[in-house]
Coordinates of C-alpha atoms and ligand atoms in Angstrom, one line a residue:
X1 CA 9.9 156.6 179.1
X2 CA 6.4 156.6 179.1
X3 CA 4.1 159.9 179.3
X4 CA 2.1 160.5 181.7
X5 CA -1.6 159.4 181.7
X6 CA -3.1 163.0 181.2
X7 CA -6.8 162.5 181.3
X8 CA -7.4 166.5 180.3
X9 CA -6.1 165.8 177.1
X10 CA -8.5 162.7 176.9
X11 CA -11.2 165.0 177.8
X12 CA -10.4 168.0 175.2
X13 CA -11.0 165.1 172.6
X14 CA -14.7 164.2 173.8
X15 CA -16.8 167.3 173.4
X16 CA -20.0 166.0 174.8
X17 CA -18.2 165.9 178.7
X18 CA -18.7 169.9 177.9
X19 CA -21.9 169.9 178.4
X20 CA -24.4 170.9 181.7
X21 CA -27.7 168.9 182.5
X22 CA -31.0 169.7 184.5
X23 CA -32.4 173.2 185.3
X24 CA -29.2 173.5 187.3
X25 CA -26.9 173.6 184.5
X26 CA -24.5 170.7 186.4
X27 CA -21.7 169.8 184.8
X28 CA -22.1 166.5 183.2
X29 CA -20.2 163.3 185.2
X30 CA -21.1 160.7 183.0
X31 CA -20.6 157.6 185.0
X32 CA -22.6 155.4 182.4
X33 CA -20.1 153.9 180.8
X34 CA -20.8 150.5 180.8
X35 CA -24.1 150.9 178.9
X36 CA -22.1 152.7 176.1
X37 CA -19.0 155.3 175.8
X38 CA -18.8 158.3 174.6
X39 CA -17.1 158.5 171.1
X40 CA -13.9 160.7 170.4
X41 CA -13.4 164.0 168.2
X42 CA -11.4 161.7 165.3
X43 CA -13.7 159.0 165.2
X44 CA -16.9 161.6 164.8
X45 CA -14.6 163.1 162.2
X46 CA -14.4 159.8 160.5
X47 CA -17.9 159.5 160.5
X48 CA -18.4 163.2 159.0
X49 CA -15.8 162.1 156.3
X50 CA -17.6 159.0 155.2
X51 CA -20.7 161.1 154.3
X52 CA -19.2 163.7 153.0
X53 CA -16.1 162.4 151.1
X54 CA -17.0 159.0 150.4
X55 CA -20.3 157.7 150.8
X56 CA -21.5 154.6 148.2
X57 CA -22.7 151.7 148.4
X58 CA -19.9 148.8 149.5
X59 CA -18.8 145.7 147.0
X60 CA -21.6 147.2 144.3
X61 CA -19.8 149.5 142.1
X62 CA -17.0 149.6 139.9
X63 CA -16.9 153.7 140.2
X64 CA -14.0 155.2 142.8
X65 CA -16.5 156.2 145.5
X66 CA -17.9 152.7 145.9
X67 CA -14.7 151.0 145.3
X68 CA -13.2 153.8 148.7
X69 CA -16.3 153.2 150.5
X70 CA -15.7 149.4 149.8
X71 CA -11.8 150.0 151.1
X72 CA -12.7 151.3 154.1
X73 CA -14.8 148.7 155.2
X74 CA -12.3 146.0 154.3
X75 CA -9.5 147.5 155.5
X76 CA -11.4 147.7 159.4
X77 CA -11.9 143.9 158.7
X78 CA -8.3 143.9 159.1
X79 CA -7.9 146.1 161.6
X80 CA -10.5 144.4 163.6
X81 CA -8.5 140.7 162.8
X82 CA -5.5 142.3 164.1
X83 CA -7.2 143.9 167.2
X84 CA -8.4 140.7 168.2
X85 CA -6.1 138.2 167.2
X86 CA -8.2 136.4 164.7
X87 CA -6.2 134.0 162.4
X88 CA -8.2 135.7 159.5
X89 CA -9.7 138.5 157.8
X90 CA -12.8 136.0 156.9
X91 CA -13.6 135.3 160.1
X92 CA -14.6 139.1 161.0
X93 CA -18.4 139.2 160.3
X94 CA -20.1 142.8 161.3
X95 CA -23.1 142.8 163.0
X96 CA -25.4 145.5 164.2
X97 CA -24.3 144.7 167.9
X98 CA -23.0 142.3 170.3
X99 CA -26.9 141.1 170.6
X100 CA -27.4 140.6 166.8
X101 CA -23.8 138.6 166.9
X102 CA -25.5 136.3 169.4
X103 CA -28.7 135.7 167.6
X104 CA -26.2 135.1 164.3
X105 CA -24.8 131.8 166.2
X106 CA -27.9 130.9 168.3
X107 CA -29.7 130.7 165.2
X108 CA -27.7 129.3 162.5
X109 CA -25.5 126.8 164.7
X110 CA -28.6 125.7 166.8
X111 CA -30.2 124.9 163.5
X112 CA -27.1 121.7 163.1
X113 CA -27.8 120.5 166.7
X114 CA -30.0 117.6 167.4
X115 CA -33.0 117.4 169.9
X116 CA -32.0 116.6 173.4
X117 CA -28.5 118.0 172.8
X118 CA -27.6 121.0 175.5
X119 CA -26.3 124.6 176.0
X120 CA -24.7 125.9 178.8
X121 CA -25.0 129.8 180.0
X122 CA -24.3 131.4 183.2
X123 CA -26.4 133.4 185.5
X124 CA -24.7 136.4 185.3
X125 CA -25.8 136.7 181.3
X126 CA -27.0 139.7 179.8
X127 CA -30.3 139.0 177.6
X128 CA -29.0 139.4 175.0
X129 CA -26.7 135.7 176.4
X130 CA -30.0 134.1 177.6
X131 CA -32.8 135.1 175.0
X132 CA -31.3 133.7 171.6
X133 CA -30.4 130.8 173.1
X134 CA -34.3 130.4 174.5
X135 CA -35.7 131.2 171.1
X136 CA -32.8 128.3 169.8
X137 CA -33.7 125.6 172.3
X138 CA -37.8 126.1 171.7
X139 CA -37.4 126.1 168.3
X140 CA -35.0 122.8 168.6
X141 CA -36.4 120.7 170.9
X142 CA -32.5 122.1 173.0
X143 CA -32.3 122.4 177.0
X144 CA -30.7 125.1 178.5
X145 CA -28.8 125.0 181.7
X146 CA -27.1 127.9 183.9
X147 CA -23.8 128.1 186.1
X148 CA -24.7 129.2 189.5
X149 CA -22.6 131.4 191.5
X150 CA -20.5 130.3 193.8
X151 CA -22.1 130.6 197.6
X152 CA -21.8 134.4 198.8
X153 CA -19.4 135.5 196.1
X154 CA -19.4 136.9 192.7
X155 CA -17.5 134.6 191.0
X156 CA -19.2 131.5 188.9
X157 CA -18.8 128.6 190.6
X158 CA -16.7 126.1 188.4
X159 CA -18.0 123.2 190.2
X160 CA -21.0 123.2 189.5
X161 CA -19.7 124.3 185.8
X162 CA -18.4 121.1 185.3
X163 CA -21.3 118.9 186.7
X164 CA -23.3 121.4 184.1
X165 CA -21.3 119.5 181.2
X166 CA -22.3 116.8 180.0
X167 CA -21.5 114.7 176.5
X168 CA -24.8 116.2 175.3
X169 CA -23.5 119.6 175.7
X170 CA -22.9 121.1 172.2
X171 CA -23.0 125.0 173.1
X172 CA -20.9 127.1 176.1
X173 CA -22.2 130.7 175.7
X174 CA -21.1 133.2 178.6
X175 CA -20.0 136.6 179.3
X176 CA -15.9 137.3 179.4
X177 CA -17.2 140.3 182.0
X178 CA -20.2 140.8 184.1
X179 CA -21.9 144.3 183.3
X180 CA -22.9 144.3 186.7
X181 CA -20.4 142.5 189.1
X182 CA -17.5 143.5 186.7
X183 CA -16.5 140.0 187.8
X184 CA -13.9 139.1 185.0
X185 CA -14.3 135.2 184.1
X186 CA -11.5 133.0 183.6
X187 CA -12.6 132.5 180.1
X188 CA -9.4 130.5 178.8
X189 CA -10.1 128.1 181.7
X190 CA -14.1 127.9 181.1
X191 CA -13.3 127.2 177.3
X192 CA -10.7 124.7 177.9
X193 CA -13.4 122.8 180.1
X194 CA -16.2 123.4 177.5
X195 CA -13.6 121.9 174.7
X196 CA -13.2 118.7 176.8
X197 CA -16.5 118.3 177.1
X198 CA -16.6 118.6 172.9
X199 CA -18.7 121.7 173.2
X200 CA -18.0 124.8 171.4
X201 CA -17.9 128.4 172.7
X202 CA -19.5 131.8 172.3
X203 CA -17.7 134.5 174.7
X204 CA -19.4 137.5 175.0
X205 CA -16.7 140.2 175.0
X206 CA -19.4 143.3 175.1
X207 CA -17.6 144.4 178.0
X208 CA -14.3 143.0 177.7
X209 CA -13.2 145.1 174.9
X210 CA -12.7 148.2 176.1
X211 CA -11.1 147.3 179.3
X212 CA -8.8 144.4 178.5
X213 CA -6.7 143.1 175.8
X214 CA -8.9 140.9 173.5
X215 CA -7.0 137.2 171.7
X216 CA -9.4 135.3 170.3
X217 CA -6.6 132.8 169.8
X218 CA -5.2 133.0 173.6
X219 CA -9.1 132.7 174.3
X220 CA -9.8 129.5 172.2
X221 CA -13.0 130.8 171.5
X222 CA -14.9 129.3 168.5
X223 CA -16.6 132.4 168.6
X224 CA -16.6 136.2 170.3
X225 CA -19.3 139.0 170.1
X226 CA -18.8 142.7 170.8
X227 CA -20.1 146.2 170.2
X228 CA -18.5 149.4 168.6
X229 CA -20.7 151.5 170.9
X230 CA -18.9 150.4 174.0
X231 CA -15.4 151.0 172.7
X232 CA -15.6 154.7 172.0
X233 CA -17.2 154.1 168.0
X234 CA -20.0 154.7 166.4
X235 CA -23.1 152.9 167.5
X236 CA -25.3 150.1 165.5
X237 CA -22.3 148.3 164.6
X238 CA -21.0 145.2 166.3
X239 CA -18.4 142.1 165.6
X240 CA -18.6 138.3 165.5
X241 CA -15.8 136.4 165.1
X242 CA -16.3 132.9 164.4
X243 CA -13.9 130.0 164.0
X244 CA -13.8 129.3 160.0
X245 CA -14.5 125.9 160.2
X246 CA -17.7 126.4 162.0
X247 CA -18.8 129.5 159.9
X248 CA -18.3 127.4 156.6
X249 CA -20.7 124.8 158.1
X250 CA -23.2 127.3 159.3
X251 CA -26.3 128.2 157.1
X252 CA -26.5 131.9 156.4
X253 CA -28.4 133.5 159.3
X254 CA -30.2 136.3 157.1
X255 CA -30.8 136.2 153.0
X256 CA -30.7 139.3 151.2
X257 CA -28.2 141.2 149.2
X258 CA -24.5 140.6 149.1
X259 CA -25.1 137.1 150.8
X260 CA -25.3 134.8 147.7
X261 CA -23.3 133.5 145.2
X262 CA -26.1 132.7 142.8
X263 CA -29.8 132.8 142.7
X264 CA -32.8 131.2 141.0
X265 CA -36.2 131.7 141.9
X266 CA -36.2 128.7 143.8
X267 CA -33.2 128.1 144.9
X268 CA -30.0 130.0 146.1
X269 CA -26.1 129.4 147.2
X270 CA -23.9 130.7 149.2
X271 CA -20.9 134.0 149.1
X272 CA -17.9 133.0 150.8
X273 CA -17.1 134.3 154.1
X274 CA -17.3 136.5 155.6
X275 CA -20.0 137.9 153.0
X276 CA -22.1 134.8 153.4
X277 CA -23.4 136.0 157.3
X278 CA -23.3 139.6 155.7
X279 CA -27.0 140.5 154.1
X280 CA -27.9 143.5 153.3
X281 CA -26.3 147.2 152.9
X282 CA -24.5 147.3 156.3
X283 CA -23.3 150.5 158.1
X284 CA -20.4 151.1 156.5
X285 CA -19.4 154.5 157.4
X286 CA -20.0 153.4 160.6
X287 CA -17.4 150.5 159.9
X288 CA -15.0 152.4 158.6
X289 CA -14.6 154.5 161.7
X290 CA -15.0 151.7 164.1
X291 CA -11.3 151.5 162.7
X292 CA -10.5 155.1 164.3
X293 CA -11.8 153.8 167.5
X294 CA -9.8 151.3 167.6
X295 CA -6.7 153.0 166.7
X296 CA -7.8 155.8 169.5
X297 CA -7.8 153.1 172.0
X298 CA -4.6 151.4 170.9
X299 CA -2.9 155.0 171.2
X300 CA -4.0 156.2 174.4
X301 CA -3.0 151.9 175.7
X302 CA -5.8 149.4 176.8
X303 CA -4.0 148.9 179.6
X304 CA -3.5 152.3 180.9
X305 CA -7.2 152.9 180.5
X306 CA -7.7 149.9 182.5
X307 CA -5.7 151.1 185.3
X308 CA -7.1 154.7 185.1
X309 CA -10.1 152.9 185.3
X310 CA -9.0 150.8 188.1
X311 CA -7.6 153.6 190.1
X312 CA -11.1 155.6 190.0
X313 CA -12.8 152.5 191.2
X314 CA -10.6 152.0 194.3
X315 CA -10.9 155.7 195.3
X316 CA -14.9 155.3 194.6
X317 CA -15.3 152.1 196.6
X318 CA -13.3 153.3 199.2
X319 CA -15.5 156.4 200.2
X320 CA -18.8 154.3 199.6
X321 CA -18.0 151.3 201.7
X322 CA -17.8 153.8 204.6
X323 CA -21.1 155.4 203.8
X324 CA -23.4 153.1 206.3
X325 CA -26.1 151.5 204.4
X326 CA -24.5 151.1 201.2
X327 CA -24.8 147.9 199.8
X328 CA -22.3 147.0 196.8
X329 CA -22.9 144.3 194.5
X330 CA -19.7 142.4 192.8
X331 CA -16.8 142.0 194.4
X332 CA -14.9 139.8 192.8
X333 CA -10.7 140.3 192.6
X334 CA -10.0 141.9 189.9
X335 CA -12.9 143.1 188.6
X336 CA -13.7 146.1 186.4
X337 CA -14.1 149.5 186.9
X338 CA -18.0 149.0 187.5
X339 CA -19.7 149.5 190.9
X340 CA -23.7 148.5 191.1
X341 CA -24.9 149.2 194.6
X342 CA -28.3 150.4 196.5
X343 CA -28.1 152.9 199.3
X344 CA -30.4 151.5 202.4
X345 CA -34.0 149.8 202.4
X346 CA -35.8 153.3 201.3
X347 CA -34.7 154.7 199.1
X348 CA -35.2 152.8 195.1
X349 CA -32.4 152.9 192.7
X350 CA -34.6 154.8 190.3
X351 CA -34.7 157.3 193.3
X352 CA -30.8 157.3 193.5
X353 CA -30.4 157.3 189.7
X354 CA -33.2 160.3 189.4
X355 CA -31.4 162.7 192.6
X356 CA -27.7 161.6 191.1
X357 CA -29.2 163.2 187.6
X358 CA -30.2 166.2 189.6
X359 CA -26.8 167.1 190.5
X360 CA -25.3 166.0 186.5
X361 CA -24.3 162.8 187.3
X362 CA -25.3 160.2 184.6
X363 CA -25.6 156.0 185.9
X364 CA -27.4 153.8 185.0
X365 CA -30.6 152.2 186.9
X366 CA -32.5 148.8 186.6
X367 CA -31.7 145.3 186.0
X368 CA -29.3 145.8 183.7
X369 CA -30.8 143.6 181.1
X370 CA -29.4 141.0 184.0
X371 CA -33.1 139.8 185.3
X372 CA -31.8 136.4 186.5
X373 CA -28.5 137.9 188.1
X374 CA -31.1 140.1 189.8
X375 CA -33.0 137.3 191.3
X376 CA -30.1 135.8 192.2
X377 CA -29.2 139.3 194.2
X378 CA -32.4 139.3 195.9
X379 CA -33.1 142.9 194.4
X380 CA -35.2 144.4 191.8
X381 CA -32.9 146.9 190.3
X382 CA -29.4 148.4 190.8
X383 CA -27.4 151.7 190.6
X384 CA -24.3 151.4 188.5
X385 CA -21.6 153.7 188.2
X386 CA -18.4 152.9 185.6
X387 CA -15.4 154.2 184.7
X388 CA -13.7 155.1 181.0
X389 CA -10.3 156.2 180.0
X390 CA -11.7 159.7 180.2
X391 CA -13.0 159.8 184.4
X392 CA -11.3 162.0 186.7
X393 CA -10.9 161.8 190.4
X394 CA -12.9 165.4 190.8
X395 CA -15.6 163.1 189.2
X396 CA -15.9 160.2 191.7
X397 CA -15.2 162.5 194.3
X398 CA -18.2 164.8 192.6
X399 CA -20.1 161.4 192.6
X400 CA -19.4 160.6 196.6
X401 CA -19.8 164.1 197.8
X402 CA -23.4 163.5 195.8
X403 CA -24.2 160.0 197.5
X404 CA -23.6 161.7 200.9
X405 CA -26.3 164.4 200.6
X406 CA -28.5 161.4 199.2
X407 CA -27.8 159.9 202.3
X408 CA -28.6 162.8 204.4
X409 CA -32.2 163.1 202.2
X410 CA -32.6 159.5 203.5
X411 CA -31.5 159.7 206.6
X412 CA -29.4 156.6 206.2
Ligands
PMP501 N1 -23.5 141.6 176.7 C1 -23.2 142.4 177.7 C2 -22.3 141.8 178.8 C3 -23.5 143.7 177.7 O1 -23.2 144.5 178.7 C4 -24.3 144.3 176.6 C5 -24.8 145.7 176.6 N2 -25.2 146.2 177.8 C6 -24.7 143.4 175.6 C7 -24.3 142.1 175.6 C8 -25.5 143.9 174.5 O2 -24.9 144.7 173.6 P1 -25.6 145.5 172.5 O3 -26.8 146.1 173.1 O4 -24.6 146.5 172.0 O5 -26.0 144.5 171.4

């Protein structure tokens, strides 16, 4: 039998939902979820342990702190192989973020492609999907084409995906979620597509990873990208996981430290992987709790979060869609526990983010980093609120009963 989901005990392990905001001392509803999560009592443990148990440099000492510190960090290659599927430890390259994972591929694969040849993003990317690949193309003489959107709908429209391929298409980079539709993409179909067309694959699992059960291999994905910081760890650290064969024909995307096998003054090779992508002292305390994270979220189920998740979102959706004058963006079936929306024509969504903040409640305001998907929309700028495993219900109903007396200040 399984226990119940008891989201009180979730919440005794994250100390910052304790706190009040503003001059009114609210309580905090953090509803920002989506632009990072907050990070659990064992994982800030882990981090306090690393600097004060174990801290050393990694792979540069034969004394036992080093040789731990160096431990740790190889044993959350492991754990992140396992989390994800990955056929091996090698292919598990850390990153400062999802974003720096990206610019890893744009610009060391970009640099084997050929002038003329093609890559293939969608316009529901985050920048961080749309700028490397920019700064690739210019720099390679590359074009860079987007999937639309399917008419009126949130989904991509895999028609005009496969007219997009071409047999000069060498690159298919696109989100596995949208951080501001939640639209979930049928990734194993778009890469299946991309594969036929001989392309390979970058799928951005930023937001995928907290919410759904990651396998690169189920994927097919040549290569994924994601970020501790969204997944209850630490922040500044990030994955890649690349296909070997690719990696091993990839030039090193930084030099530095811990990246080289040999060096002269003029010339330099190579570490084996994964260390070859690696330069540089990495965070690797950091690292080494990214492994509690991931153990936290394998314990408390990825799939019960997601349908904690899913659960808030219905009851949120429910009371806004009969709010008159609320507009929400994404609606896609099955989407994730994110809701962007605007309230009327008056009233901004810095205006609704500011008077939410007011009353405790943390969302996020803008474009999301999603400029183009915000063109598409017809709109400057969003609200979005999203859901983690540790939400309640008095929350989203502390979030509606907040959106009404917006309304009334608008007189919607
Ligand atoms: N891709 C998506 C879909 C995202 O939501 C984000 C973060 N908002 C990123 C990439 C970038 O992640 P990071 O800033 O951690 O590198």
């Amino acid at each position: 039998m399984t226990t119940p989901y008891d989201t009180d005990a979730i919440r005794a392990q994250f100390p910052i939902l304790q706190r009040t905001v503003g001059e009114a001392s609210a309580p905090l509803v953090y509803l920002d979820n989506t632009a990072t999560s907050q990070t659990p009592d064992c994982v800030v443990r882990a981090i306090v342990d690393g600097y004060t148990r174990t801290k050393a440099n990694v792979h540069r000492g034969v004394h036992t702190l080093s040789q731990e510190a160096t431990d740790a960090q190889e044993a959350t290659r492991r754990r992140v192989q396992r989390f994800i599927g990955a056929g091996s430890h090698e292919e598990i390259i850390f990153t400062r973020g999802t974003t720096e994972a990206i610019n890893l591929v744009a610009a060391s694969y970009c640099s084997l492609l050929q002038p003329g040849d093609e890559i293939v993003i969608t316009v529901m990317e985050h920048h961080s999907d749309i700028v490397p690949w920019q700064l690739a193309a210019e720099r390679h003489g590359l074009r860079l084409k987007a999937v639309p959107l399917r008419e009126g709908s949130s989904e991509l429209d895999l028609d005009a995906y496969a007219r997009l391929l071409s047999e000069r298409t060498r690159v298919v980079a696109f989100t596995a979620v949208s951080n501001v539709l939640g639209t979930v993409n049928p990734v194993r179909r778009m890469v299946d597509m991309a594969h036929a067309a001989g392309a390979v694959v970058l799928v951005d699992a930023a937001q995928a990873v907290a919410h759904e059960r990651v396998d690169v291999q189920a994927w097919d994905a040549d290569f994924v990208a994601f970020s501790s910081h969204k997944m209850y760890g630490p922040t500044g650290i990030g994955v890649l996981y690349g296909r070997r064969q690719l990696l091993e024909r990839m030039p090193p995307y930084q030099g530095g430290g811990e990246m080289i096998a040999h060096v002269d003054i003029d010339r330099s090779t190579w570490a084996d992987l994964p260390f070859k992508f690696e330069a540089g002292t990495p965070d690797f305390v950091g690292i080494a709790a990214l492994s509690t994270a991931i153990d936290w979220m394998e314990a408390t189920g990825i799939e019960r979060i997601a349908a904690h998740e899913n659960s808030l979102l219905r009851r949120a959706e429910e009371a806004m869609r009969a709010m008159p004058g609320v507009r929400i963006f994404g609606d896609a079936p099955g989407k994730c526990a994110i809701i962007s929306f605007l309230m009327g024509t008056e009233a901004s969504a810095y205006d609704i983010g500011f008077l939410l903040d007011q009353m405790g409640i943390a969302v996020r305001t803008g474009h999301h980093c999603a400029q183009p998907l915000m063109h598409v929309l017809g709109v400057s700028g969003v609200v979005r609120a999203s859901f983690a495993a540790y939400n309640t219900e008095a929350e989203v109903d502390a979030f509606v009963a907040a959106l009404r007396r917006i309304h009334k200040i608008f007189h919607l």
